[in-house]
XYZ file of C-alpha atoms in Angstrom:
526
model
C 31.493 -126.323 -50.236
C 29.399 -124.484 -47.678
C 28.554 -120.819 -48.062
C 28.679 -118.198 -45.260
C 26.735 -114.939 -45.587
C 28.512 -111.918 -44.059
C 26.401 -108.822 -43.209
C 27.635 -105.389 -44.264
C 26.287 -101.816 -44.541
C 25.700 -102.023 -48.322
C 24.653 -104.454 -51.017
C 28.213 -104.807 -52.182
C 29.219 -106.031 -48.738
C 27.236 -109.265 -49.261
C 29.708 -111.831 -50.555
C 30.094 -115.574 -50.573
C 33.469 -116.972 -49.544
C 34.658 -120.508 -49.521
C 35.413 -121.829 -46.078
C 37.636 -124.918 -46.140
C 37.103 -125.340 -42.357
C 33.572 -124.258 -41.674
C 33.402 -125.171 -38.011
C 36.610 -123.393 -37.218
C 35.498 -120.440 -39.327
C 32.191 -120.109 -37.559
C 33.813 -120.461 -34.170
C 36.422 -117.849 -35.049
C 33.826 -115.443 -36.467
C 31.506 -115.971 -33.582
C 34.310 -115.152 -31.187
C 35.022 -111.875 -33.046
C 31.377 -110.774 -33.488
C 29.817 -108.883 -30.580
C 26.875 -110.498 -28.967
C 23.824 -108.521 -30.145
C 20.411 -109.238 -28.867
C 17.935 -108.912 -31.703
C 15.090 -108.330 -29.266
C 16.548 -104.902 -28.602
C 15.466 -103.791 -32.072
C 11.828 -104.131 -31.090
C 12.384 -102.017 -27.960
C 14.441 -99.307 -29.736
C 13.367 -95.706 -29.024
C 12.896 -93.834 -32.302
C 12.729 -90.423 -30.736
C 14.503 -87.241 -31.788
C 18.110 -87.998 -32.671
C 21.113 -86.104 -31.467
C 23.411 -84.401 -33.910
C 26.155 -86.998 -33.363
C 23.748 -89.868 -34.012
C 22.437 -88.220 -37.167
C 25.965 -87.946 -38.567
C 26.370 -91.718 -38.193
C 23.227 -92.459 -40.201
C 23.644 -93.964 -43.731
C 22.717 -92.183 -46.886
C 19.452 -92.685 -48.742
C 21.178 -94.991 -51.255
C 21.976 -97.473 -48.485
C 18.492 -97.488 -47.027
C 17.520 -100.596 -49.036
C 20.140 -102.683 -47.278
C 18.120 -102.560 -44.071
C 20.695 -100.581 -42.156
C 19.601 -99.742 -38.648
C 20.897 -96.633 -36.854
C 21.219 -98.623 -33.691
C 23.337 -101.271 -35.400
C 25.498 -98.848 -37.338
C 28.477 -98.930 -35.060
C 28.043 -102.645 -34.287
C 27.857 -103.738 -37.941
C 30.950 -101.727 -38.732
C 32.687 -103.823 -36.115
C 31.244 -107.004 -37.671
C 32.557 -105.904 -41.069
C 36.009 -105.373 -39.672
C 35.913 -108.739 -37.979
C 34.901 -110.469 -41.215
C 37.602 -108.663 -43.124
C 40.171 -110.026 -40.701
C 38.717 -113.509 -40.870
C 38.651 -113.429 -44.656
C 42.292 -112.477 -44.807
C 43.186 -115.288 -42.432
C 41.136 -117.735 -44.461
C 42.918 -116.825 -47.670
C 46.274 -117.676 -46.066
C 45.062 -120.990 -44.771
C 42.943 -122.020 -47.735
C 45.753 -123.510 -49.702
C 47.233 -125.213 -46.640
C 44.026 -126.935 -45.725
C 42.585 -127.464 -49.181
C 44.186 -130.811 -49.736
C 44.019 -132.152 -46.234
C 40.438 -131.229 -45.425
C 38.603 -131.914 -48.656
C 37.056 -135.024 -47.338
C 36.128 -133.412 -43.992
C 34.219 -130.654 -45.717
C 31.677 -133.131 -46.998
C 31.177 -134.366 -43.495
C 30.295 -130.881 -42.041
C 26.615 -130.446 -41.275
C 24.637 -127.740 -43.031
C 24.163 -124.586 -40.859
C 20.842 -122.928 -41.318
C 21.244 -119.300 -40.143
C 17.877 -117.636 -40.144
C 18.344 -113.875 -40.162
C 14.979 -113.115 -41.628
C 13.125 -111.641 -38.656
C 16.075 -109.502 -37.532
C 16.705 -108.361 -41.093
C 13.068 -107.271 -41.615
C 13.049 -105.504 -38.256
C 16.268 -103.766 -39.218
C 14.706 -102.662 -42.502
C 11.678 -101.285 -40.674
C 13.957 -99.543 -38.236
C 15.918 -98.068 -41.135
C 12.784 -96.675 -42.715
C 11.769 -95.123 -39.398
C 15.250 -93.683 -39.008
C 15.078 -92.289 -42.535
C 11.785 -90.571 -41.696
C 13.319 -89.225 -38.488
C 16.327 -88.058 -40.484
C 14.127 -86.256 -42.973
C 12.087 -84.665 -40.151
C 15.319 -83.673 -38.414
C 16.709 -82.256 -41.655
C 13.524 -80.215 -41.991
C 13.561 -79.104 -38.352
C 17.236 -78.172 -38.340
C 16.818 -75.132 -40.647
C 13.697 -74.166 -38.751
C 15.562 -74.277 -35.435
C 18.432 -72.301 -36.948
C 15.927 -69.726 -38.244
C 14.260 -69.627 -34.808
C 17.562 -68.985 -33.061
C 18.492 -66.357 -35.615
C 15.086 -64.762 -35.256
C 15.482 -64.739 -31.472
C 18.876 -63.136 -31.851
C 17.350 -60.485 -34.089
C 14.520 -59.956 -31.632
C 16.966 -59.662 -28.725
C 19.047 -57.261 -30.755
C 15.982 -55.181 -31.585
C 14.895 -55.242 -27.945
C 18.323 -54.032 -26.846
C 18.223 -51.322 -29.465
C 14.761 -50.315 -28.283
C 15.966 -50.270 -24.672
C 18.943 -48.138 -25.619
C 16.687 -45.790 -27.591
C 14.225 -45.622 -24.714
C 17.003 -44.857 -22.228
C 18.365 -42.212 -24.573
C 14.902 -40.714 -24.886
C 14.529 -40.739 -21.124
C 17.887 -39.031 -20.679
C 16.915 -36.508 -23.344
C 13.575 -35.931 -21.632
C 15.284 -35.450 -18.264
C 17.760 -33.082 -19.842
C 14.961 -31.115 -21.477
C 13.004 -31.105 -18.227
C 16.013 -29.723 -16.340
C 16.554 -27.101 -19.005
C 12.856 -26.227 -18.899
C 12.969 -25.914 -15.119
C 16.046 -23.718 -15.357
C 14.306 -21.552 -17.937
C 11.197 -21.328 -15.802
C 13.257 -20.449 -12.719
C 15.175 -17.796 -14.654
C 11.908 -16.529 -16.141
C 10.293 -16.351 -12.689
C 13.377 -14.624 -11.267
C 13.442 -12.045 -14.051
C 9.709 -11.482 -13.725
C 10.019 -11.144 -9.959
C 12.782 -8.582 -10.317
C 10.770 -6.644 -12.888
C 7.666 -6.806 -10.692
C 9.676 -5.640 -7.693
C 10.941 -2.746 -9.767
C 7.368 -1.851 -10.690
C 6.403 -2.118 -7.018
C 9.227 0.219 -6.033
C 7.959 2.739 -8.543
C 4.694 2.948 -6.545
C 6.368 3.766 -3.247
C 6.226 7.345 -1.936
C 9.829 8.107 -2.816
C 9.501 7.117 -6.484
C 5.845 7.589 -7.364
C 6.143 11.312 -8.248
C 8.355 10.427 -11.210
C 5.448 8.639 -12.895
C 2.823 11.367 -12.543
C 2.520 14.356 -14.832
C 0.615 17.521 -13.946
C -1.270 19.102 -16.891
C -1.899 22.847 -16.585
C -4.375 24.832 -18.622
C -2.850 27.882 -20.351
C -5.288 30.143 -18.480
C -3.510 29.394 -15.206
C -0.276 30.952 -16.519
C -2.039 34.306 -16.895
C -2.932 34.477 -13.200
C -0.795 36.348 -10.688
C 0.100 33.104 -8.862
C 1.554 31.381 -11.971
C 5.182 32.162 -11.063
C 4.893 30.631 -7.598
C 3.059 27.630 -9.033
C 5.748 26.749 -11.565
C 8.499 27.307 -9.019
C 6.851 24.972 -6.514
C 6.427 22.257 -9.161
C 10.096 22.431 -10.087
C 11.148 22.404 -6.441
C 9.111 19.259 -5.738
C 10.516 17.660 -8.938
C 7.033 17.229 -10.357
C 6.812 16.814 -14.090
C 4.289 19.167 -15.691
C 3.167 20.302 -19.115
C 0.886 23.018 -20.452
C -2.018 21.864 -22.635
C -5.468 23.088 -23.521
C -7.926 21.414 -21.191
C -11.597 20.822 -21.712
C -12.414 23.024 -18.716
C -10.716 26.450 -18.600
C -8.360 27.167 -15.704
C -8.249 23.528 -14.660
C -5.524 21.123 -13.571
C -5.547 17.431 -14.489
C -3.104 14.592 -13.939
C -2.005 11.560 -15.879
C -0.051 8.540 -14.698
C 2.418 6.379 -16.615
C 1.888 2.714 -15.775
C 4.566 0.107 -16.422
C 3.548 -3.237 -17.882
C 6.416 -5.711 -17.546
C 6.717 -8.983 -19.467
C 9.601 -11.446 -19.836
C 10.284 -13.146 -23.174
C 11.541 -16.689 -23.652
C 15.081 -15.363 -24.045
C 14.809 -13.730 -20.596
C 14.517 -10.249 -22.063
C 12.427 -7.879 -19.961
C 9.950 -5.976 -22.099
C 8.500 -2.806 -20.596
C 5.407 -1.214 -22.022
C 4.183 2.113 -20.656
C 0.527 3.066 -20.828
C -0.992 6.440 -20.008
C -3.838 6.581 -17.515
C -5.853 9.714 -16.791
C -6.517 10.276 -13.104
C -10.137 10.932 -12.129
C -9.431 14.069 -10.059
C -9.907 17.458 -11.746
C -9.075 20.735 -10.032
C -10.979 23.787 -11.318
C -9.598 27.164 -10.211
C -12.144 29.988 -10.063
C -11.337 33.565 -9.268
C -13.346 35.291 -6.585
C -15.295 37.427 -9.076
C -16.606 34.361 -10.980
C -17.985 32.637 -7.900
C -19.505 35.926 -6.685
C -21.213 36.546 -10.031
C -22.496 32.949 -10.238
C -23.963 33.129 -6.728
C -25.393 36.590 -7.285
C -27.159 35.487 -10.487
C -28.151 32.061 -9.054
C -26.190 30.277 -11.807
C -23.770 28.304 -9.651
C -25.667 25.012 -9.784
C -26.210 25.072 -13.587
C -22.535 25.932 -14.128
C -21.351 23.018 -11.970
C -23.800 20.656 -13.663
C -22.453 21.667 -17.091
C -18.901 20.933 -15.999
C -19.900 17.500 -14.724
C -21.594 16.703 -18.039
C -18.317 17.453 -19.829
C -16.331 15.293 -17.405
C -18.388 12.160 -16.733
C -17.010 9.888 -14.062
C -14.507 12.456 -12.811
C -14.086 13.841 -9.303
C -14.322 17.621 -9.271
C -12.696 19.953 -6.747
C -13.181 23.724 -6.872
C -10.434 26.072 -5.679
C -11.565 29.689 -5.120
C -8.734 32.187 -5.232
C -8.976 35.652 -3.584
C -12.414 35.250 -1.969
C -11.153 36.226 1.469
C -9.814 39.539 0.088
C -13.252 40.200 -1.335
C -14.833 39.766 2.080
C -12.197 42.044 3.623
C -12.963 44.680 1.026
C -16.678 44.413 1.786
C -15.984 44.877 5.467
C -13.796 47.886 4.782
C -16.345 49.342 2.352
C -19.094 48.966 4.914
C -17.061 50.945 7.439
C -16.451 53.620 4.834
C -20.136 53.876 4.090
C -20.937 54.240 7.770
C -18.266 56.898 8.149
C -19.489 58.799 5.119
C -23.031 58.657 6.440
C -21.865 60.033 9.778
C -19.822 62.783 8.164
C -22.470 63.455 5.561
C -20.052 63.306 2.685
C -21.992 60.601 0.849
C -20.639 57.662 -1.150
C -17.697 58.062 -3.471
C -18.597 58.717 -7.106
C -15.446 57.220 -8.610
C -16.027 54.857 -11.528
C -15.014 51.307 -10.562
C -12.794 49.348 -12.901
C -13.936 46.022 -14.202
C -12.561 43.074 -12.256
C -12.018 45.021 -9.071
C -13.797 44.620 -5.771
C -15.702 47.876 -6.289
C -17.214 46.650 -9.573
C -18.262 43.255 -8.197
C -21.782 42.675 -6.915
C -22.287 42.424 -3.209
C -22.598 38.901 -1.832
C -22.347 38.068 1.839
C -20.179 35.333 3.332
C -23.245 33.415 4.396
C -24.600 33.341 0.838
C -21.316 31.940 -0.471
C -21.105 29.242 2.216
C -24.724 28.248 1.681
C -24.265 27.883 -2.109
C -21.042 25.872 -1.797
C -22.618 23.572 0.815
C -25.533 22.925 -1.562
C -23.102 21.921 -4.338
C -21.218 19.609 -2.001
C -24.378 17.894 -0.769
C -25.861 17.441 -4.231
C -22.805 16.227 -6.172
C -20.153 15.566 -3.523
C -17.901 18.348 -4.844
C -15.470 19.774 -2.310
C -13.985 23.253 -2.374
C -10.968 25.094 -1.062
C -10.686 28.825 -0.499
C -7.166 30.044 -1.329
C -6.084 33.576 -0.561
C -2.318 33.636 -1.253
C -0.070 32.692 -4.144
C 2.008 30.299 -2.033
C -1.098 28.500 -0.799
C -2.274 28.044 -4.376
C 1.058 26.521 -5.427
C 1.134 24.262 -2.337
C -2.390 23.039 -3.054
C -1.427 21.825 -6.542
C 1.698 20.120 -5.194
C -0.213 18.435 -2.351
C -2.855 17.088 -4.704
C -0.156 15.810 -7.072
C 1.599 13.980 -4.259
C -1.664 12.476 -2.972
C -2.574 11.223 -6.455
C 0.880 9.685 -6.891
C 0.748 7.824 -3.551
C -2.877 6.687 -3.881
C -2.221 3.216 -5.469
C 0.391 2.319 -2.855
C -1.879 3.303 0.040
C -4.867 1.510 -1.483
C -2.928 -1.744 -1.843
C -1.631 -1.463 1.701
C -5.080 -0.763 3.069
C -6.483 -3.736 1.145
C -3.847 -6.069 2.592
C -4.574 -4.830 6.107
C -8.325 -5.179 5.587
C -7.979 -8.791 4.412
C -6.171 -9.876 7.568
C -8.881 -9.285 10.158
C -12.273 -7.658 10.409
C -10.707 -5.179 12.806
C -7.022 -4.492 12.843
C -5.125 -1.832 14.775
C -2.699 -0.537 12.190
C 0.910 -0.607 13.243
C 1.777 2.500 11.288
C -0.518 4.795 13.279
C 0.789 7.928 14.902
C 2.777 7.796 18.162
C 3.127 4.007 18.107
C 5.608 2.287 20.420
C 8.116 -0.178 18.954
C 9.180 -3.128 21.135
C 12.266 -5.022 19.945
C 13.259 -8.661 20.565
C 15.114 -7.785 23.786
C 11.969 -6.175 25.237
C 13.170 -2.603 24.981
C 10.175 -0.305 24.842
C 7.787 -2.533 26.818
C 7.791 -0.132 29.811
C 6.899 2.806 27.575
C 4.143 0.719 25.947
C 2.731 -0.145 29.391
C 2.664 3.535 30.321
C 0.825 4.359 27.061
C -1.754 1.695 27.809
C -2.400 3.129 31.288
C -2.878 6.569 29.761
C -5.960 5.292 27.919
C -7.968 5.161 31.158
C -10.030 8.256 31.976
C -8.347 10.708 34.380
C -4.976 8.993 33.791
C -2.238 11.436 32.805
C 1.352 10.787 31.877
C 2.476 11.350 35.490
C -0.157 8.902 36.748
C 0.938 6.174 34.358
C 4.576 6.690 35.308
C 3.699 6.394 38.981
C 1.816 3.116 38.513
C 4.559 1.720 36.219
C 7.209 2.528 38.860
C 5.461 0.161 41.337
C 4.138 -2.421 38.842
C 6.435 -2.365 35.772
C 4.294 -4.780 33.700
C 0.685 -5.950 33.431
C 1.562 -9.417 34.751
C 3.030 -7.944 37.937
C -0.212 -6.009 38.534
C -2.323 -9.164 37.967
C -0.151 -11.110 40.416
C -0.666 -8.350 42.988
C -4.444 -8.604 42.477
C -4.290 -12.388 43.025
C -2.443 -11.927 46.322
C -5.245 -9.782 47.727
C -7.533 -11.621 50.143
C -10.635 -9.496 49.504
C -12.088 -7.912 46.398
C -12.372 -4.520 48.095
C -8.679 -4.649 48.924
C -7.886 -5.409 45.295
C -10.084 -2.550 44.066
C -8.228 -0.023 46.243
C -4.761 -1.486 45.613
C -3.572 1.517 43.566
C -5.330 4.163 45.651
C -2.382 5.367 47.744
C 0.328 5.440 45.074
C 1.788 9.013 45.062
C 1.855 11.036 41.863
C 4.372 13.869 41.582
C 3.691 16.861 39.366
C 6.500 19.022 38.124
C 10.252 18.727 38.694
C 12.338 20.040 41.547
C 11.307 21.493 44.930
C 8.255 23.202 43.446
C 6.657 19.918 42.495
C 3.382 18.832 44.056
C 2.217 15.358 45.016
C -1.188 13.709 45.117
C -2.635 10.213 45.241
C -4.152 8.176 42.434
C -7.443 7.901 44.283
C -10.115 5.215 44.562
C -11.953 5.937 41.290
C -9.048 5.280 38.943
C -7.937 2.296 41.051
C -11.415 0.678 40.690
C -11.471 1.299 36.924
C -8.107 -0.380 36.396
C -9.125 -3.313 38.637
C -12.386 -3.837 36.728
C -10.591 -3.789 33.387
C -8.010 -6.405 34.371
C -10.183 -8.793 36.420
C -13.711 -8.837 35.023
C -14.982 -11.654 32.803
C -18.168 -9.866 31.767
C -17.749 -8.263 28.354
C -20.720 -5.946 28.939
C -19.514 -4.547 32.249
C -18.677 -0.842 32.421
C -15.286 0.327 33.588
C -16.700 3.384 35.340
C -20.379 2.731 36.189
C -22.330 5.712 37.471
């Protein structure tokens, strides 16, 4: 009996079955088997397998059977077809066993050579196994790579969120810092403005203290002095000074700082003013001049007060000169009458006991002191004048910083600047009110131009531009020079007023000023 080899996916699938009708069996099996071209095995692409293809691969135990991944699905179909054919053969074996025994011997032997395809399939199986192993090794690596990428993406997102949070925090802190700085600047500005207001004339006296030597309270003008200080609301105190009978001043200066919690801290420092007022009675200055000791006495005071400005106030000197004048008349009268000088004993500290010094000697000595050291003096003859002098000096010292700052600002603007706060200035508003008065003031600056003259010119030409236009309309220069000559000027009100003309001289001066282009030309040449 002939034998038929049936291919399967394992060694157990190889079996030998008896085929009573071999030709019919082969024809039937060949009709069920799919037509597979074995040349395709040589051209098979053993690249990277898909997941679905890998799942169809056989296990390592079946690798010896020569199973090919390409033929996996096809050989399963062949197995099924053989199973069906085997079942049909078993039913028909007994039926045909007796009738076809003789025909079996007549069947020719079929030589099916599956060697080349089987060896190629085995080679393909080994290659597939290697691919499977490589794929099994690469699968965990790819899973780890994807997981690592997920972790990296997660970390990147976390870093982005953290960075955005840090940016928001930084912006928030920056806004808070700007708010703090703005509040700090506002508080500092308010505090600085308050300090600036304390320097203005209305408030500066509150920050200056007048220091009086106890010797001044023994003088006859002490009552008026203290009363005047209280009336002017000037703070004063009595202390022993280095120079007897002197007046000094000290200023309280505010130093303002703002803390981080917007708290304004004020620190007050005491500053001694450089001015020193020394009050001398008339008898002291007379004795110093009479004994030629005025210059050494002043030099000693300056050595005790280095860097200070000294001012000398002489009280009662004018009464001394009056007494000398009266005494001289008495002496002349007594000489005429022959009675002789009076023999009364003079009391100490009175005019009679003082040495005789002329007014010229006193003025000469005080001028020498002023030239040598720059020391000024004031001669005071009444109690009220003495009190007013101390108050005036106190006010001037209090207002000095404010005026110095204002003068510095004005000096920094231009090399020459006509100050707007000068006396008798004219204010012109936005509507032009005050321009006529300003034009009249400008005309009054010309020589021989009075208030009536400026009013007369302004009544005909109410502005400088109208006068310039009138000059341009003149055909000749001589006509322009005498344009203002015949304008009448009235003096005095009512019927008693007189009238005159401006005249040619003033008319030529005004014309030269408004029309000349030569900066060196004279307004009124001789």
